[in-house]
Amino acid sequence: MKILVGVKRVVDYNVRIQVNPDGSGVATNGVKMSMNPFDEIAVEEALRLKEAGKAEEVIAVTIGPKASQEQLRTALAMGADRAIHVETDEEIQPLTGARILKALTDKESPKIVMLGKQAIDDDNNQTAQMLAALSNWPQATFASKVEVEGDVANVTREVDAGLETLAVDLPAVISADLRLNEPRYVKLPDIMKAKRKPIETVTLADLAVEQAAAVKVLKTSAPAQREAGIKVESVDELVAALKEKGLI
Amino acid sequence: MSKVLIIAEHDGANLNGSTARAVTCAQGIGADSVDVAVFASDGSAVAGQVAALSGVSTVLQIDNAANEQAVAAILAPQVQALASDYSHVLVPSTTFGKDLAPRVAALLGVPQISDIMRVESATVFDRPIYAGNAVTTVEAPAGIVVGTVRTASFSAADAGGSATVEKREVSAELPSHTRFVKLETSGGGDRPDLQAAAKVVSGGRGVGSEENFKVIYDFADKLGAGVGASRAAVDAGFIPNDHQVGQTGKIIAPELYIAFGISGAIQHLAGIKDAGTIVAVNKDPDAPIFEVADFGLVADLFEVIPELEKALG
Ligand SMILES: Cc1cc2nc3c(=O)[nH]c(=O)nc-3n(C[C@H](O)[C@H](O)[C@H](O)COP(=O)(O)OP(=O)(O)OC[C@H]3O[C@@H](n4cnc5c(N)ncnc54)[C@H](O)[C@@H]3O)c2cc1C
Ligand SMILES: Nc1ncnc2c1ncn2[C@@H]1O[C@H](COP(=O)(O)O)[C@@H](O)[C@H]1O
């Protein structure tokens, strides 16, 4: 079976975000970009399923501008077999992203689509659920453990109440949470080898996907800042301060 | 004219507090009516609790054995069937709501707005991006507005309502491809729920071990506080995942948040920005948590906690 993995290019999670003063968005010029951390986990899980003999092929997919190929190269260096670049310079929101992934799943017929639970730029946490809805497939979101047995995946999910397990018939969409695994480090020879792996480039038009109605971003602003507080010198001083505020 | 449908979150017996916060968000829209749907195998008890929230117009009780557990793939087509009567469908931004809302939106063919933190108008909302390091103001396109409500941004609707409860049948084809197997809860005992607690005591990697976390639990119990943790503490196995606070854990807004041995990574801070007062105890004077703490104490947590306990008597 095949596994399709979503890989999004996002501002690296270590970068301190600067909001453009004119409200037009977040500064991305010259900012370090990386694979969305949840997608690294998704790629790793797909590779582990392959290494365990549960899958034959891992295909990494990105939707985005030309530069997103860097993230596909990372996925290939990790061990993905091939990659598909849906090239577009337009902003792609989750519903359109899900339509694109649906078009690709129709073409590739993977048994599992493995995505991150959220992209850490827009923090939407929607694409996996939307793709599952459009395909009328099961969804197992926020996965912290995936066990594939034949045509069923038992997925443990991190939910507010604890850990939930769902049994889903394949094909299914699974979204990765942080504790699913620890992604491997990419070694230099793997990066060299990955250069020879194929990346297929397609457009929205090739896939016959139209942009869905989108949410319009009117402005972007800096969040309200908390007032800087004070350092207290002792436990007594802390207790006095909290008592004064009526908190203890 | 706005008519809002909220999907209640509950565990079969008790309404989750996040639902009452979604009701407050709905009132901000200036809705003509706010209905709340309870999907359950027998939702009578929960529907009664919803009816008592002020601001709720009608409670829709949809009883069906298939709704025994909240499985998004099974609930979504039922929500879709109800949605055509409404201008808005809102769900709390909990793991329940985050799982369900996008599936509903995609079935309806509309985008979804995640983590509504402020209502500007019936179609314009503020929401956080980049772990709360920026806020966008977004406008939903024509059609039903589907959104999740960032619960820490809204207070809970008061009790004192007396909405009518209507039993409803929903005709929708329900899939069999997704089956609930089990739910393992960490069993917090009598400790207050992290998301509802007025006080939260959290521990990070600095706590050092699962055994050491007892110090955190005991101190929390003394204060009557909920217990939180950083991702590093959860990853290290000191404490179960449902205690994680932050961008990918729980977003909380207690009156008092006390962080012990937590450095204050942006992903952690994303979960506590709305806390009333933040106290940080950390050995490292340069820990970033001190940039947001109202009261910072540079000290060893294992020395501070016994002293605090003594001071509190
Ligand atoms: C995509 C993504 C999402 C994430 N989501 C979250 C999230 O939701 N929540 C979250 O918390 N993190 C999250 N993280 C992880 C985050 O980046 C940090 O790694 C994590 O918060 C660090 O936890 P910590 O502060 O406990 O550990 P550290 O950063 O290791 O800090 C430990 C602190 O303890 C102090 N200390 C040690 N011993 C003592 C002592 N005896 N007394 C007092 N102080 C002591 C040290 O000085 C240090 O400051 C996420 C990361 C990524 C990439
Ligand atoms: N442009 C994209 N290219 C590839 N995968 C994407 C893209 N956008 C979202 N995804 C996938 O969907 C997941 C959830 O994204 P989101 O719904 O935007 O939070 C991500 O972790 C990716 O796996």
XYZ file of C-alpha atoms and ligand atoms in Angstrom:
637
model
C 0.000 0.000 0.000
C 0.924 3.629 -0.464
C 1.046 6.368 2.124
C 0.632 9.983 1.084
C 2.190 12.495 3.480
C 1.502 16.229 3.615
C 4.483 18.512 4.047
C 4.029 22.249 4.497
C 6.716 24.909 4.362
C 6.319 27.200 7.364
C 8.315 29.716 9.384
C 10.650 27.697 11.616
C 9.179 27.135 15.064
C 12.151 28.815 16.754
C 11.675 32.129 14.966
C 10.250 35.027 16.951
C 7.465 36.324 14.788
C 7.332 40.014 13.807
C 4.012 41.474 12.759
C 4.315 44.022 9.953
C 3.440 47.441 11.394
C 1.029 48.156 8.520
C -1.142 45.196 9.496
C -0.395 43.335 6.278
C 0.803 40.150 7.899
C 3.856 38.580 9.434
C 7.412 39.312 8.256
C 8.744 36.342 6.290
C 11.537 37.970 4.291
C 14.862 36.446 5.224
C 13.179 34.367 7.921
C 14.213 30.726 8.383
C 11.683 28.357 6.851
C 11.304 24.676 7.723
C 9.031 21.715 7.382
C 6.035 22.064 9.713
C 7.124 20.080 12.814
C 3.946 17.996 12.833
C 4.628 17.022 9.223
C 8.087 15.786 10.124
C 6.365 13.511 12.584
C 3.889 12.434 9.891
C 6.743 11.623 7.487
C 8.552 9.678 10.206
C 5.447 7.627 10.981
C 4.906 6.807 7.319
C 8.522 5.677 7.051
C 8.203 3.514 10.143
C 5.111 1.856 8.699
C 7.070 1.161 5.551
C 10.033 -0.184 7.499
C 7.649 -2.444 9.440
C 6.461 -3.899 6.151
C 3.009 -2.316 6.373
C 3.482 -0.040 3.370
C 5.424 -0.162 0.126
C 5.689 3.440 -0.886
C 5.784 6.822 0.848
C 4.895 9.844 -1.266
C 5.485 13.341 0.123
C 3.232 16.135 -1.107
C 3.546 19.855 -0.717
C 1.322 22.654 -1.921
C 3.100 25.961 -2.208
C 5.608 28.134 -4.023
C 8.740 26.938 -5.774
C 10.803 27.145 -2.589
C 8.632 24.440 -0.970
C 10.739 21.953 -2.877
C 13.304 22.348 -0.082
C 10.867 20.716 2.309
C 10.140 17.946 -0.184
C 13.894 17.337 -0.421
C 13.987 17.018 3.357
C 11.173 14.461 3.245
C 12.996 12.552 0.495
C 16.213 12.662 2.507
C 14.343 11.245 5.487
C 13.358 8.342 3.261
C 10.238 9.149 1.254
C 10.309 7.416 -2.133
C 9.065 10.245 -4.304
C 7.392 13.607 -4.066
C 4.669 15.690 -5.647
C 4.885 19.466 -5.709
C 1.580 21.215 -6.295
C 3.046 24.522 -7.298
C 1.157 27.719 -6.583
C 2.024 31.194 -5.347
C -1.473 31.752 -4.045
C -2.389 31.375 -0.410
C -4.036 27.982 -0.023
C -6.543 27.669 2.798
C -7.458 24.299 4.322
C -10.624 23.658 2.276
C -8.762 24.184 -0.989
C -5.790 22.249 0.373
C -8.132 19.370 1.184
C -9.572 19.508 -2.340
C -6.070 19.294 -3.775
C -5.164 16.378 -1.539
C -8.445 14.721 -2.520
C -7.545 15.043 -6.192
C -4.172 13.465 -5.463
C -5.645 10.612 -3.439
C -8.090 9.915 -6.258
C -5.090 9.591 -8.539
C -2.675 7.726 -6.274
C -5.133 5.644 -4.195
C -3.109 5.606 -0.963
C -4.457 3.581 1.958
C -3.332 6.193 4.441
C -2.995 9.939 4.129
C -0.804 11.099 6.971
C -0.881 14.809 7.786
C 0.209 16.970 10.673
C -2.481 17.923 13.160
C -1.852 21.590 12.465
C 0.379 23.860 10.485
C 2.127 26.106 13.015
C 1.791 29.248 10.902
C -1.986 29.598 10.716
C -2.685 27.050 13.473
C -5.827 25.998 11.614
C -5.949 22.300 12.457
C -8.452 21.575 9.668
C -6.960 19.989 6.581
C -6.995 16.337 7.684
C -10.595 16.519 8.868
C -11.705 18.286 5.680
C -9.946 15.810 3.427
C -11.572 12.928 5.318
C -14.985 14.579 4.931
C -14.574 15.194 1.201
C -13.547 11.567 0.643
C -16.049 10.159 3.138
C -13.113 8.422 4.779
C -12.499 7.896 8.477
C -10.344 10.426 10.289
C -8.126 9.747 13.256
C -6.811 13.110 14.370
C -4.150 13.968 16.999
C -2.603 10.498 16.786
C -0.037 9.418 19.364
C 0.064 5.754 18.286
C -0.801 4.053 15.001
C -1.105 0.293 14.622
C -2.006 -1.102 11.218
C -3.442 -4.619 11.038
C -4.656 -5.596 7.576
C -7.325 -3.156 6.487
C -7.783 -1.518 9.866
C -5.741 1.023 11.784
C -6.035 1.276 15.544
C -5.154 4.822 16.393
C -4.615 6.257 19.858
C -5.560 9.920 19.981
C -4.536 12.643 22.401
C -7.826 14.140 23.550
C -8.608 16.533 26.386
C -9.860 13.724 28.601
C -6.852 11.450 28.061
C -6.109 8.898 25.373
C -8.834 7.674 23.052
C -8.500 4.720 20.710
C -10.417 4.480 17.448
C -10.479 1.618 14.970
C -10.685 2.984 11.442
C -11.131 1.074 8.199
C -8.548 1.925 5.565
C -8.303 4.072 3.547
C -8.195 6.730 6.237
C -6.736 10.110 7.055
C -4.544 10.286 10.155
C -3.163 13.481 11.688
C -0.013 13.358 13.781
C 0.348 14.785 17.266
C 3.702 15.554 18.857
C 4.172 12.367 20.807
C 3.605 9.979 17.889
C 7.350 9.578 17.379
C 10.650 11.429 17.257
C 11.633 12.198 13.692
C 15.023 10.910 12.587
C 17.939 13.167 11.790
C 18.794 13.456 8.155
C 22.356 12.427 7.340
C 24.467 14.007 4.636
C 24.611 10.935 2.349
C 20.802 10.780 2.503
C 20.610 14.386 1.355
C 22.859 13.545 -1.583
C 20.805 10.455 -2.410
C 17.571 12.427 -2.171
C 18.735 14.694 -4.970
C 18.203 11.821 -7.361
C 14.692 11.017 -6.180
C 11.888 12.273 -8.410
C 9.739 15.322 -7.716
C 6.708 15.672 -9.953
C 5.359 19.198 -10.340
C 1.676 19.815 -11.014
C -0.635 22.828 -10.912
C -4.131 23.305 -9.577
C -5.307 23.384 -13.186
C -3.651 20.013 -13.902
C -5.601 18.589 -10.982
C -8.780 20.430 -12.036
C -9.104 21.936 -8.572
C -10.813 25.261 -8.088
C -10.142 27.481 -5.090
C -12.891 27.125 -2.499
C -14.577 30.187 -1.029
C -11.984 31.592 1.323
C -11.837 33.399 4.610
C -10.643 36.948 3.955
C -7.844 38.260 6.144
C -8.669 41.908 6.869
C -5.656 42.659 9.020
C -2.946 41.150 11.174
C -1.992 42.742 14.451
C 0.344 42.137 17.334
C -1.330 40.460 20.289
C -1.975 42.353 23.485
C 1.235 42.194 25.507
C 1.257 41.297 29.144
C 2.727 44.014 31.343
C 6.196 43.060 32.497
C 6.040 41.997 36.116
C 8.530 42.131 38.932
C 11.031 39.767 40.462
C 10.478 39.043 44.120
C 13.413 38.216 46.354
C 11.868 35.675 48.681
C 8.960 33.346 49.289
C 7.671 35.734 51.957
C 7.577 38.571 49.473
C 5.760 36.349 46.972
C 3.183 35.244 49.519
C 2.598 38.843 50.582
C 2.082 39.912 46.966
C -0.383 37.104 46.263
C -2.266 37.784 49.504
C -2.562 41.435 48.579
C -4.181 40.451 45.305
C -6.510 38.096 47.152
C -5.224 35.096 45.208
C -4.300 32.961 48.199
C -30.637 37.689 11.094
C -28.337 35.307 12.886
C -29.352 31.926 14.190
C -26.598 30.083 15.962
C -26.321 26.355 16.503
C -23.820 25.214 19.120
C -22.768 21.591 19.444
C -22.554 20.670 23.124
C -19.520 18.866 24.444
C -20.235 16.345 27.179
C -19.283 12.904 28.415
C -22.771 11.417 28.428
C -23.551 12.570 31.953
C -22.066 16.034 32.372
C -21.883 19.064 30.149
C -18.320 20.238 29.566
C -17.776 23.814 30.751
C -16.510 24.853 27.327
C -20.048 24.803 25.940
C -21.188 27.634 28.227
C -18.300 29.732 26.888
C -19.385 29.096 23.307
C -22.830 30.382 24.314
C -21.239 33.670 25.426
C -19.414 33.909 22.092
C -22.719 33.338 20.266
C -24.344 36.143 22.206
C -21.590 38.460 20.985
C -22.789 37.794 17.448
C -26.079 39.409 18.372
C -27.962 36.287 17.416
C -31.739 36.150 17.354
C -31.552 32.664 18.729
C -28.895 30.367 20.148
C -29.785 26.691 19.972
C -27.611 23.974 21.423
C -27.585 20.419 20.060
C -26.869 17.505 22.383
C -25.889 14.320 20.564
C -25.926 11.328 22.902
C -27.432 7.883 23.330
C -29.625 9.390 26.042
C -29.022 13.102 26.339
C -31.714 13.963 28.911
C -29.330 14.772 31.759
C -27.011 16.866 29.622
C -29.893 18.614 27.840
C -31.209 19.630 31.260
C -27.864 21.203 32.114
C -27.770 23.071 28.813
C -31.322 24.343 29.297
C -30.225 25.982 32.541
C -27.653 28.188 30.790
C -28.899 31.707 30.283
C -29.005 32.808 26.680
C -29.932 29.430 25.235
C -33.134 29.464 23.150
C -33.808 25.792 22.467
C -31.954 22.622 23.319
C -32.086 19.994 20.597
C -31.721 16.520 22.063
C -30.697 14.017 19.418
C -30.736 10.575 20.985
C -29.242 7.756 18.989
C -27.265 4.707 20.105
C -24.650 5.682 17.490
C -24.045 8.880 19.479
C -22.937 7.059 22.626
C -19.398 8.270 21.944
C -18.495 11.520 20.244
C -16.965 10.324 16.969
C -16.569 13.154 14.451
C -17.265 11.015 11.394
C -20.612 9.973 12.916
C -21.621 13.357 14.312
C -20.664 15.458 11.281
C -23.414 14.298 8.892
C -25.988 14.842 11.638
C -24.739 18.366 12.281
C -24.789 18.952 8.535
C -28.451 17.891 8.444
C -29.346 20.410 11.161
C -27.143 23.222 9.868
C -29.325 24.365 6.974
C -31.619 26.140 9.460
C -28.772 28.214 10.864
C -26.426 31.059 9.968
C -23.654 29.873 12.328
C -22.452 26.556 13.697
C -20.107 26.944 16.675
C -18.202 24.327 18.613
C -15.768 24.837 21.495
C -12.133 24.770 20.419
C -11.338 21.660 22.420
C -10.088 18.397 20.940
C -13.779 17.508 20.485
C -14.548 20.679 18.543
C -11.319 20.750 16.559
C -12.001 17.222 15.386
C -15.623 17.880 14.454
C -15.906 21.434 13.074
C -13.677 21.086 9.991
C -15.466 17.907 9.008
C -18.816 19.705 9.252
C -17.501 22.708 7.317
C -16.164 20.541 4.500
C -19.491 18.706 4.242
C -21.191 22.096 3.993
C -18.607 23.311 1.476
C -17.580 26.304 3.553
C -14.271 27.265 5.177
C -13.928 27.051 8.935
C -12.705 29.692 11.366
C -10.520 28.242 14.105
C -10.164 29.591 17.635
C -12.450 32.613 17.543
C -11.125 34.900 20.273
C -13.230 37.976 19.582
C -16.411 38.703 17.676
C -16.291 41.909 15.632
C -19.548 41.274 13.785
C -21.619 38.307 12.644
C -19.017 37.533 9.989
C -15.817 39.164 11.254
C -13.726 37.567 13.968
C -10.290 37.802 15.553
C -8.225 34.648 15.828
C -4.674 33.881 16.908
C -2.008 32.584 14.538
C 1.643 31.627 15.108
C 0.936 30.285 18.590
C -0.758 33.525 19.536
C 2.171 35.716 18.473
C -0.082 37.463 15.981
C -3.800 38.024 15.723
C -5.686 38.101 12.442
C -9.034 39.702 11.801
C -10.859 37.541 9.300
C -14.133 37.749 7.423
C -16.121 34.651 6.591
C -17.499 34.411 3.044
C -21.232 34.132 2.287
C -22.820 30.952 3.575
C -22.994 29.233 6.918
C -20.225 30.335 9.281
C -18.578 27.367 10.973
C -16.194 28.172 13.794
C -14.486 26.892 16.890
C -14.526 29.088 19.967
C -11.308 29.687 21.903
C -12.773 29.035 25.300
C -10.189 30.993 27.305
C -11.371 34.158 25.539
C -14.978 33.998 26.742
C -16.533 33.740 30.158
C -19.086 31.021 30.804
C -22.779 31.894 30.337
C -24.506 32.092 33.725
C -26.942 29.607 35.055
C -30.496 30.828 35.372
C -31.849 29.990 31.943
C -34.866 27.833 31.277
C -34.722 26.871 27.632
C -37.102 24.294 26.234
C -35.722 20.903 25.337
C -36.902 19.448 22.038
C -36.253 15.852 21.078
C -35.197 15.625 17.462
C -34.720 12.874 14.957
C -32.032 13.569 12.396
C -31.969 11.622 9.196
C -28.436 11.225 7.980
C -26.465 8.301 6.708
C -23.957 7.346 9.386
C -20.717 5.630 8.438
C -19.534 2.385 10.025
C -15.894 2.900 9.058
C -14.945 4.473 12.374
C -15.382 2.642 15.672
C -14.732 3.834 19.193
C -12.552 1.352 21.073
C -11.732 2.924 24.425
C -10.934 6.037 26.388
C -8.204 5.967 29.017
C -8.433 8.884 31.398
C -5.677 9.703 33.805
C -8.221 9.952 36.614
C -7.451 13.305 38.190
C -9.537 12.341 41.228
C -11.177 15.303 42.902
C -8.707 17.780 41.493
C -10.325 20.641 39.608
C -10.444 20.374 35.843
C -7.496 22.170 34.280
C -9.637 24.239 31.929
C -12.130 25.313 34.563
C -9.824 25.757 37.550
C -9.382 29.222 39.080
C -5.837 28.267 40.050
C -3.375 26.080 38.201
C -0.005 24.819 39.399
C 2.259 23.574 36.611
C 5.518 21.704 36.492
C 8.113 21.464 33.737
C 11.226 19.534 32.963
C 12.806 21.161 36.004
C 10.650 18.969 38.242
C 12.921 16.136 37.162
C 10.883 12.952 37.494
C 7.478 11.359 37.834
C 8.116 10.805 41.568
C 9.059 14.451 42.041
C 5.772 15.525 40.470
C 4.123 14.456 43.725
C 5.446 17.741 45.121
C 3.478 19.593 42.437
C 0.298 17.572 43.002
C 0.463 18.020 46.763
C 1.001 21.744 46.505
C -1.849 22.027 43.987
C -4.132 20.153 46.364
C -3.215 22.516 49.145
C -4.283 25.455 46.961
C -7.283 23.655 45.492
C -5.633 24.080 42.113
C -5.614 22.112 38.876
C -2.331 20.600 37.705
C -0.667 21.529 34.429
C 2.613 20.699 32.739
C 4.913 21.660 29.925
C 5.344 19.479 26.907
C 8.822 18.513 28.069
C 7.382 17.166 31.330
C 4.739 15.168 29.439
C 7.237 13.863 26.885
C 9.530 12.739 29.682
C 6.667 10.707 31.143
C 6.435 12.731 34.367
C 2.693 13.296 33.879
C -0.053 12.218 31.416
C -0.682 14.118 28.177
C -4.010 15.634 29.190
C -2.145 17.967 31.562
C -0.153 19.668 28.805
C -0.634 23.410 28.588
C 0.257 25.359 25.458
C -0.125 25.782 21.728
C -0.759 22.095 21.240
C -2.076 21.342 24.687
C -4.748 23.151 26.640
C -5.279 26.891 26.476
C -6.241 28.040 29.932
C -7.202 31.251 31.692
C -7.035 30.701 35.454
C -6.898 33.634 37.878
C -3.576 32.332 39.160
C -0.990 30.295 37.246
C 2.150 29.118 39.021
C 4.906 27.629 36.854
C 7.652 25.610 38.523
C 10.712 24.659 36.494
C 9.237 25.787 33.171
C 11.470 27.847 30.881
C 8.664 29.634 29.037
C 8.949 28.580 25.389
C 6.542 30.500 23.118
C 4.544 27.318 22.599
C 3.990 27.048 26.341
C 3.201 30.740 26.774
C 0.539 30.423 24.073
C -1.494 28.454 26.588
C -1.338 30.909 29.501
C -1.543 34.381 27.956
C -5.000 34.935 29.410
C -4.139 33.930 32.964
C -4.895 36.635 35.526
C -1.640 36.460 37.450
C 1.383 34.426 36.408
C 3.971 33.352 38.973
C 7.199 31.722 37.842
C 9.755 29.910 39.953
C 12.896 29.033 38.035
C 16.573 28.610 38.900
C 17.660 30.430 35.763
C 17.329 34.238 36.056
C 17.294 34.509 32.246
C 14.447 32.065 31.672
C 11.998 33.655 29.206
C 9.059 32.858 31.490
C 10.143 35.843 33.597
C 9.269 38.140 30.675
C 5.584 37.350 31.143
C 5.457 36.531 34.856
C 3.776 39.069 37.124
C 5.853 37.708 39.976
C 9.106 35.908 39.304
C 11.251 34.161 41.876
C 14.720 32.964 40.948
C 15.110 29.920 43.147
C 15.089 26.137 43.369
C 11.519 24.875 43.229
C 12.262 22.131 45.743
C 13.215 24.752 48.307
C 10.399 27.134 47.428
C 7.483 24.708 47.598
C 8.012 23.608 51.230
C 8.399 27.251 52.238
C 5.221 28.173 50.398
C 3.353 25.331 52.061
C 4.554 26.507 55.440
C 3.566 30.095 54.715
C 0.088 28.984 53.678
C -0.307 27.019 56.905
C 5.213 22.428 17.285
C 5.541 22.512 18.741
C 4.511 22.584 19.660
C 4.773 22.653 21.009
N 3.721 22.729 21.899
C 3.986 22.869 23.212
C 2.920 22.984 24.167
O 1.727 22.932 23.841
N 3.244 23.154 25.479
C 4.545 23.204 25.922
O 4.755 23.368 27.119
N 5.558 23.068 25.044
C 5.303 22.879 23.707
N 6.354 22.723 22.851
C 7.713 22.540 23.401
C 8.408 23.836 23.780
O 9.069 24.374 22.644
C 9.457 23.577 24.891
O 10.361 22.592 24.453
C 8.867 23.111 26.221
O 7.790 23.954 26.605
C 9.932 23.103 27.284
O 9.423 22.615 28.516
P 10.100 23.033 29.893
O 10.009 24.491 30.044
O 9.474 22.190 30.945
O 11.578 22.500 29.723
P 12.995 23.328 29.604
O 12.871 24.290 28.482
O 13.984 22.286 29.579
O 12.994 24.147 30.931
C 13.187 23.596 32.192
C 13.379 24.766 33.144
O 13.430 24.280 34.469
C 14.369 25.075 35.193
N 14.764 24.280 36.347
C 15.475 23.132 36.356
N 15.585 22.659 37.617
C 14.936 23.536 38.416
C 14.706 23.594 39.814
N 15.145 22.646 40.646
N 14.024 24.650 40.304
C 13.587 25.628 39.476
N 13.754 25.607 38.142
C 14.435 24.565 37.628
C 15.456 25.374 34.202
O 16.165 26.549 34.568
C 14.671 25.554 32.900
O 14.328 26.917 32.675
C 6.102 22.634 21.476
C 7.147 22.561 20.560
C 6.881 22.490 19.204
C 8.001 22.395 18.246
N 0.261 23.737 1.741
C 0.300 22.497 2.249
N 1.066 21.538 1.662
C 1.110 20.287 2.147
N 0.424 19.887 3.239
C -0.339 20.789 3.856
C -0.453 22.133 3.407
N -1.297 22.788 4.234
C -1.666 21.907 5.187
N -1.106 20.696 4.955
C -1.223 19.484 5.778
O -2.328 19.617 6.658
C -1.891 19.665 8.014
C -2.782 20.559 8.824
O -2.718 21.877 8.338
P -3.752 23.013 8.794
O -5.112 22.467 8.622
O -3.456 24.165 7.887
O -3.427 23.335 10.232
C -0.434 20.069 7.934
O 0.291 19.624 9.065
C 0.002 19.367 6.656
O 0.262 17.998 6.883
